[in-house]
Coordinates of C-alpha atoms in Angstrom, one line a residue:
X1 CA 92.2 -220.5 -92.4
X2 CA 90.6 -217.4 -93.1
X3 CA 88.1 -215.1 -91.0
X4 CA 84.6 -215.1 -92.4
X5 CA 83.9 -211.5 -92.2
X6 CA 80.5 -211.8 -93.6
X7 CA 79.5 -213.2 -89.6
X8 CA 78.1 -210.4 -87.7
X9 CA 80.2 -208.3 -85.5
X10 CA 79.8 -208.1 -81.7
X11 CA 77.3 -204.7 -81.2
X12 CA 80.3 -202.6 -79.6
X13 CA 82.4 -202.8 -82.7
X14 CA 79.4 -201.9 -85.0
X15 CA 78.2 -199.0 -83.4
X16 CA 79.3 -195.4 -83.6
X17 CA 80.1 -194.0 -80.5
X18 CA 78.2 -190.6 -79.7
X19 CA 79.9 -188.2 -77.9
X20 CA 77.3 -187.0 -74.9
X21 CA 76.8 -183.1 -75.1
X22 CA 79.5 -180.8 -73.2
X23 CA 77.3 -179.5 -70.2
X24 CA 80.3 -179.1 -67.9
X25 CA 80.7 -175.3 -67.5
X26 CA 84.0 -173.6 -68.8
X27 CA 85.9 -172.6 -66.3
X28 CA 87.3 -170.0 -68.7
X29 CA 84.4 -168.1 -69.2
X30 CA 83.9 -167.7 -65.3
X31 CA 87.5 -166.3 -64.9
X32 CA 87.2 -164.1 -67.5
X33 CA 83.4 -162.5 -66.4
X34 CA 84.9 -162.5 -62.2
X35 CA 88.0 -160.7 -63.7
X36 CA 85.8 -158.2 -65.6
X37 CA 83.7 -157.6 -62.9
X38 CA 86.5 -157.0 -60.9
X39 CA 87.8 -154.7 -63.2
X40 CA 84.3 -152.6 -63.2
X41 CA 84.3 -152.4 -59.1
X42 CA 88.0 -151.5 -59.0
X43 CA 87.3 -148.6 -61.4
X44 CA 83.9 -147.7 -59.6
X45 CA 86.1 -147.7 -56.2
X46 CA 88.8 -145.1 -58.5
X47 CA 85.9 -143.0 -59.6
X48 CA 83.9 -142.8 -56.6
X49 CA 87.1 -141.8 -54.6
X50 CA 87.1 -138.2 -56.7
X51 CA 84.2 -138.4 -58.8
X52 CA 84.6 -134.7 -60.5
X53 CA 87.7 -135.2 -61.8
X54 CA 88.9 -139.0 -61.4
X55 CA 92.3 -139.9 -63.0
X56 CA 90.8 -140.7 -66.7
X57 CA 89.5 -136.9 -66.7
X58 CA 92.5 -135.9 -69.0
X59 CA 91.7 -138.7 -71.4
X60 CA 87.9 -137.7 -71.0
X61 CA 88.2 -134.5 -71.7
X62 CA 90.6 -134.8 -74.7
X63 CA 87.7 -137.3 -76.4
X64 CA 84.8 -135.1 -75.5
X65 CA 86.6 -132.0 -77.3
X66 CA 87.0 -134.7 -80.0
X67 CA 83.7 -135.9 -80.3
X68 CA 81.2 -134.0 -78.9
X69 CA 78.5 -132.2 -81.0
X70 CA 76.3 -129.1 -80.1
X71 CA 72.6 -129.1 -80.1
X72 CA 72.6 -127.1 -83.6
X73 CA 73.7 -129.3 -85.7
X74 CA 71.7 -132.5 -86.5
X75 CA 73.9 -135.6 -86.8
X76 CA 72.5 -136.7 -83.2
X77 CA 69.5 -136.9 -84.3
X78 CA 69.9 -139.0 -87.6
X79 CA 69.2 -142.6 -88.0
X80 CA 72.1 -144.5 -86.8
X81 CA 72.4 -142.2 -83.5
X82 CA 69.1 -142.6 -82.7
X83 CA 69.2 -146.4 -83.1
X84 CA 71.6 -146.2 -80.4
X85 CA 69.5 -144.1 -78.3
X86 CA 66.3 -146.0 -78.5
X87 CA 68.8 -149.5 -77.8
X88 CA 69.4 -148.4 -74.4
X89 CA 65.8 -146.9 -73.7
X90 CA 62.6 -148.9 -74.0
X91 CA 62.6 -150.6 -77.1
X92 CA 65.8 -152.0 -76.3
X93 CA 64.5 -153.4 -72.8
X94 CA 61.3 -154.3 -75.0
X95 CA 63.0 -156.2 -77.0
X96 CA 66.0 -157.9 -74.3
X97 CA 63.2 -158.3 -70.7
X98 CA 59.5 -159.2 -73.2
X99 CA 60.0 -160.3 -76.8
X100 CA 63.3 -162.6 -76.9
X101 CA 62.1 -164.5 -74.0
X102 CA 58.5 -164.9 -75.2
X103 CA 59.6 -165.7 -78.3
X104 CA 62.1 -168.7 -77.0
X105 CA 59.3 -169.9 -74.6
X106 CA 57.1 -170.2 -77.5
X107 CA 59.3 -172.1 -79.1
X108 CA 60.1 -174.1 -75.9
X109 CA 63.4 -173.0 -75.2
X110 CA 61.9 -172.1 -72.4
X111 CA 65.4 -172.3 -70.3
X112 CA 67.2 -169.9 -73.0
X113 CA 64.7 -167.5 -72.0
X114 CA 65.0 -167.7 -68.8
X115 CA 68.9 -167.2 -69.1
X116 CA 68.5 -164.1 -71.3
X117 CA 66.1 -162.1 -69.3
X118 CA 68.2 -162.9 -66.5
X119 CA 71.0 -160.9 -68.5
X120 CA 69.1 -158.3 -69.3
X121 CA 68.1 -157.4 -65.7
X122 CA 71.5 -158.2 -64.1
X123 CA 73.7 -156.1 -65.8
X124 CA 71.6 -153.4 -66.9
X125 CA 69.5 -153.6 -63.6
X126 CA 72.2 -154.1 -60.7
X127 CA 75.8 -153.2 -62.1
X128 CA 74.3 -150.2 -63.9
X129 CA 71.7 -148.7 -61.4
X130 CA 73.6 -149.9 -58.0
X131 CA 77.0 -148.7 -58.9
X132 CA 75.4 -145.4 -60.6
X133 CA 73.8 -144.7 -56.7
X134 CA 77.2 -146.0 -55.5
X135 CA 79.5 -143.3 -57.3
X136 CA 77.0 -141.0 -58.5
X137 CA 79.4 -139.0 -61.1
X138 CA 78.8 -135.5 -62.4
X139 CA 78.1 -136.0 -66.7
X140 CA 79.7 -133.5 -68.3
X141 CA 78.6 -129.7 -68.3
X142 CA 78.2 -127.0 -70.4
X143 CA 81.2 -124.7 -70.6
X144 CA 80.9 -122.1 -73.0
X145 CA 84.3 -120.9 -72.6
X146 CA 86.3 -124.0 -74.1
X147 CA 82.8 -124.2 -76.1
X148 CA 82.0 -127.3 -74.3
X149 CA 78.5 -128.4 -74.9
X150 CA 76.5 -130.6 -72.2
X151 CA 73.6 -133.8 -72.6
X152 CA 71.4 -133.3 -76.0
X153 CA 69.0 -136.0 -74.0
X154 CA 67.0 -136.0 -71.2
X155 CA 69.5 -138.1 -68.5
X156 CA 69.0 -139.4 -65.2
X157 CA 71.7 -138.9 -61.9
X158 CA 75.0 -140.2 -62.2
X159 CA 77.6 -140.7 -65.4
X160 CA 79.3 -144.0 -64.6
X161 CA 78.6 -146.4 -65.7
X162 CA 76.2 -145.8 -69.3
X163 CA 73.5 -147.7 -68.7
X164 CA 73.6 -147.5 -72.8
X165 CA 76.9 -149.2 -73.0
X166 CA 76.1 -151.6 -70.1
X167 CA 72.9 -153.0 -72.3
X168 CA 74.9 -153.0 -75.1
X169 CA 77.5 -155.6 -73.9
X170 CA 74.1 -157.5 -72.5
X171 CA 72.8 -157.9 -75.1
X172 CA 75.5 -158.8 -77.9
X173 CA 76.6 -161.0 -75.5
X174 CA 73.3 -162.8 -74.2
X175 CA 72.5 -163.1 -78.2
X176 CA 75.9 -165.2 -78.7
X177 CA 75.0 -167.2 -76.2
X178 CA 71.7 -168.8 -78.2
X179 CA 74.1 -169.5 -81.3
X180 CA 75.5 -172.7 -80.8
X181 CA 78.9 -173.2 -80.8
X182 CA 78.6 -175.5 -84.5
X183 CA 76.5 -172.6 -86.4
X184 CA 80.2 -171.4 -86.8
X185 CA 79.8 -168.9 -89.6
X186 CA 76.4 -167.5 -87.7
X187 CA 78.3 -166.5 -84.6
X188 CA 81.3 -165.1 -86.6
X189 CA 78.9 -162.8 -88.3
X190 CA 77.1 -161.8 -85.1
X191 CA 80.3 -161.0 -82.9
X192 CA 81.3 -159.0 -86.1
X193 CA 78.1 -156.9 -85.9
X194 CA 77.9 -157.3 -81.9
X195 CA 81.6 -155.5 -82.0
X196 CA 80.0 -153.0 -84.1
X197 CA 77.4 -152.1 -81.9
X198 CA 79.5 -151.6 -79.2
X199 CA 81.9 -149.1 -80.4
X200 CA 78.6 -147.3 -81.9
X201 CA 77.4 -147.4 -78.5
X202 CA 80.4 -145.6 -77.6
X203 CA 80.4 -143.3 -80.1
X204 CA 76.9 -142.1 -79.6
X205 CA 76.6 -141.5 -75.4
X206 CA 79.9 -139.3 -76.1
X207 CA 78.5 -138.1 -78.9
X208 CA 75.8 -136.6 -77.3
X209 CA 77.5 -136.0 -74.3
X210 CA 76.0 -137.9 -72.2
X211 CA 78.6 -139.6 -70.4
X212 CA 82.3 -139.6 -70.7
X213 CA 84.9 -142.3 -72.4
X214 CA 85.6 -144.1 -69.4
X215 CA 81.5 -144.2 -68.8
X216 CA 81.0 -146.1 -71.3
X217 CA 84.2 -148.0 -72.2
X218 CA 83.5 -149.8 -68.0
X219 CA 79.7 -149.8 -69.1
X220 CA 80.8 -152.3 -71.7
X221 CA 82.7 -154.1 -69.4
X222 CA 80.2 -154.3 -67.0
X223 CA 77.3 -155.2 -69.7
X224 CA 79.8 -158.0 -71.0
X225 CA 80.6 -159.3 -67.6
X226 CA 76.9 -160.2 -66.4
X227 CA 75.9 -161.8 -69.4
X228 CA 79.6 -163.7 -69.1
X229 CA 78.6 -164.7 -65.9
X230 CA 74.9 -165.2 -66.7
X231 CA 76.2 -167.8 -69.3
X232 CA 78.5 -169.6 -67.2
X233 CA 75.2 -169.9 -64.4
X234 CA 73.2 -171.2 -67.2
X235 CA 75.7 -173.2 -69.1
X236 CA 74.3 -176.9 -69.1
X237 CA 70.4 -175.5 -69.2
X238 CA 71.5 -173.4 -72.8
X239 CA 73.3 -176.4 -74.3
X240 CA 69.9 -178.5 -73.5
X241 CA 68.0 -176.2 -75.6
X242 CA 70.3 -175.9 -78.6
X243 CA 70.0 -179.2 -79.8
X244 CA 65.9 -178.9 -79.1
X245 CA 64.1 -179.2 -82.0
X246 CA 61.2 -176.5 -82.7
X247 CA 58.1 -178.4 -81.7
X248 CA 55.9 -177.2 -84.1
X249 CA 57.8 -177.9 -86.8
X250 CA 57.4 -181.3 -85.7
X251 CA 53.9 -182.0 -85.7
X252 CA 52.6 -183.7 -88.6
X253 CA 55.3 -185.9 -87.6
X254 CA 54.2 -187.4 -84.6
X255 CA 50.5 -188.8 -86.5
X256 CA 52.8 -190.6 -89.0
X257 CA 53.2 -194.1 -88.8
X258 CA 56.7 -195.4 -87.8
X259 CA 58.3 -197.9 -90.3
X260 CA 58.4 -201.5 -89.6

């Protein structure tokens, strides 16, 4: 006798089983942003113990010969440079602490704003500022006999860590974060540009002589490492907001009658 498959099937064999959202926080990403933040104090520990002349001063030095411009010229002040400079001044806190959070509460993702100011102030705010008063290192001088020239900006105490580079990471970073993880192509495009940013970052503060190498390569690390940490803390609240559709792209929708 055969099965009459035309009956209706029971409603567990019918239905397609929807996998529930991954809120459970990587343990990966917290390893990786404690390791880096231990790497940032352990080289904040090195500096401060001989803050003139710490043991990357060789290596320092050799890139600051190599890099460095003098006030005459004018590559410092052309476009790219100065997109740099303004990044880690006030439009670039404009931007990361006022607009990308207003703009995601407007939208209500009011959670990823919440997780991306929160970058913004952690990293830049207290690994920047705290360690900065912490080590307080010397940026580099003018010495006219090597024809060494010093800071083409106005710069506040202290050389470690760039408080350029440390944004920087925040913000490439805290951006990846609000690309969800299926928008494959979009987040290989932005960590291509976000890498770019941060070796310009690099580029410029030693360009100008504003800080040393090791300034900003640990001000990278440090940047990276609170927004790491940030998006480990904020984990399930982000992955809540990216499948949240725009509300008011859905309002004509909620006056139309639902189908029978």
């Amino acid at each position: 006798m055969v099965a009459d498959t035309s009956l209706p099937q029971p409603q567990e064999a019918t239905d397609a089983v929807v996998p529930a959202p991954r809120t459970r926080r990587p343990r990966a990403m917290l390893a990786w942003s404690l390791g880096l933040v231990a790497a940032f104090a352990l080289m904040g520990l090195l500096v401060g113990l001989n803050p003139a002349a710490p043991f990357t001063q060789p290596l320092d030095d050799w890139w600051r010969a190599l890099v460095g411009v003098s006030a005459d010229g004018s590559i410092h002040t052309s476009a790219v440079p100065m997109f740099f400079q303004h990044l880690g001044e006030g439009p670039g806190a404009l931007v990361g602490v006022v607009l990308v959070p207003a703009v995601l509460a407007i939208v209500g993702r009011w959670r990823s704003g919440l997780f991306f100011l929160t970058v913004t102030l952690v990293g830049p705010g207290l690994f920047s500022q705290g360690m900065k008063n912490l080590v307080d290192r010397p940026r580099p001088a003018v010495d006219e006999t090597l024809g060494l020239f010093g800071p083409l900006f106005r710069v506040d105490h202290g050389s470690f860590p760039s408080g350029h580079a440390v944004m920087a990471g925040a913000l490439v970073v805290g951006i990846a974060a609000l690309i969800p993880a299926t928008r494959r192509t979009a987040r290989t495009l932005w960590w291509t540009v976000g890498g770019l940013i941060l070796l310009g970052m690099v580029w410029q503060r030693t360009l100008i002589n504003a800080h040393w190498l090791s300034d900003t390569v640990f001000g990278l690390v440090a940047g990276i490492a609170g927004a790491l940490l940030m998006w480990w803390a904020f984990w399930p609240l982000i992955q809540r907001d990216h499948g949240r559709p725009v509300w008011f792209c859905h309002l004509g929708r909620r006056h139309q009658p639902s189908p029978a």
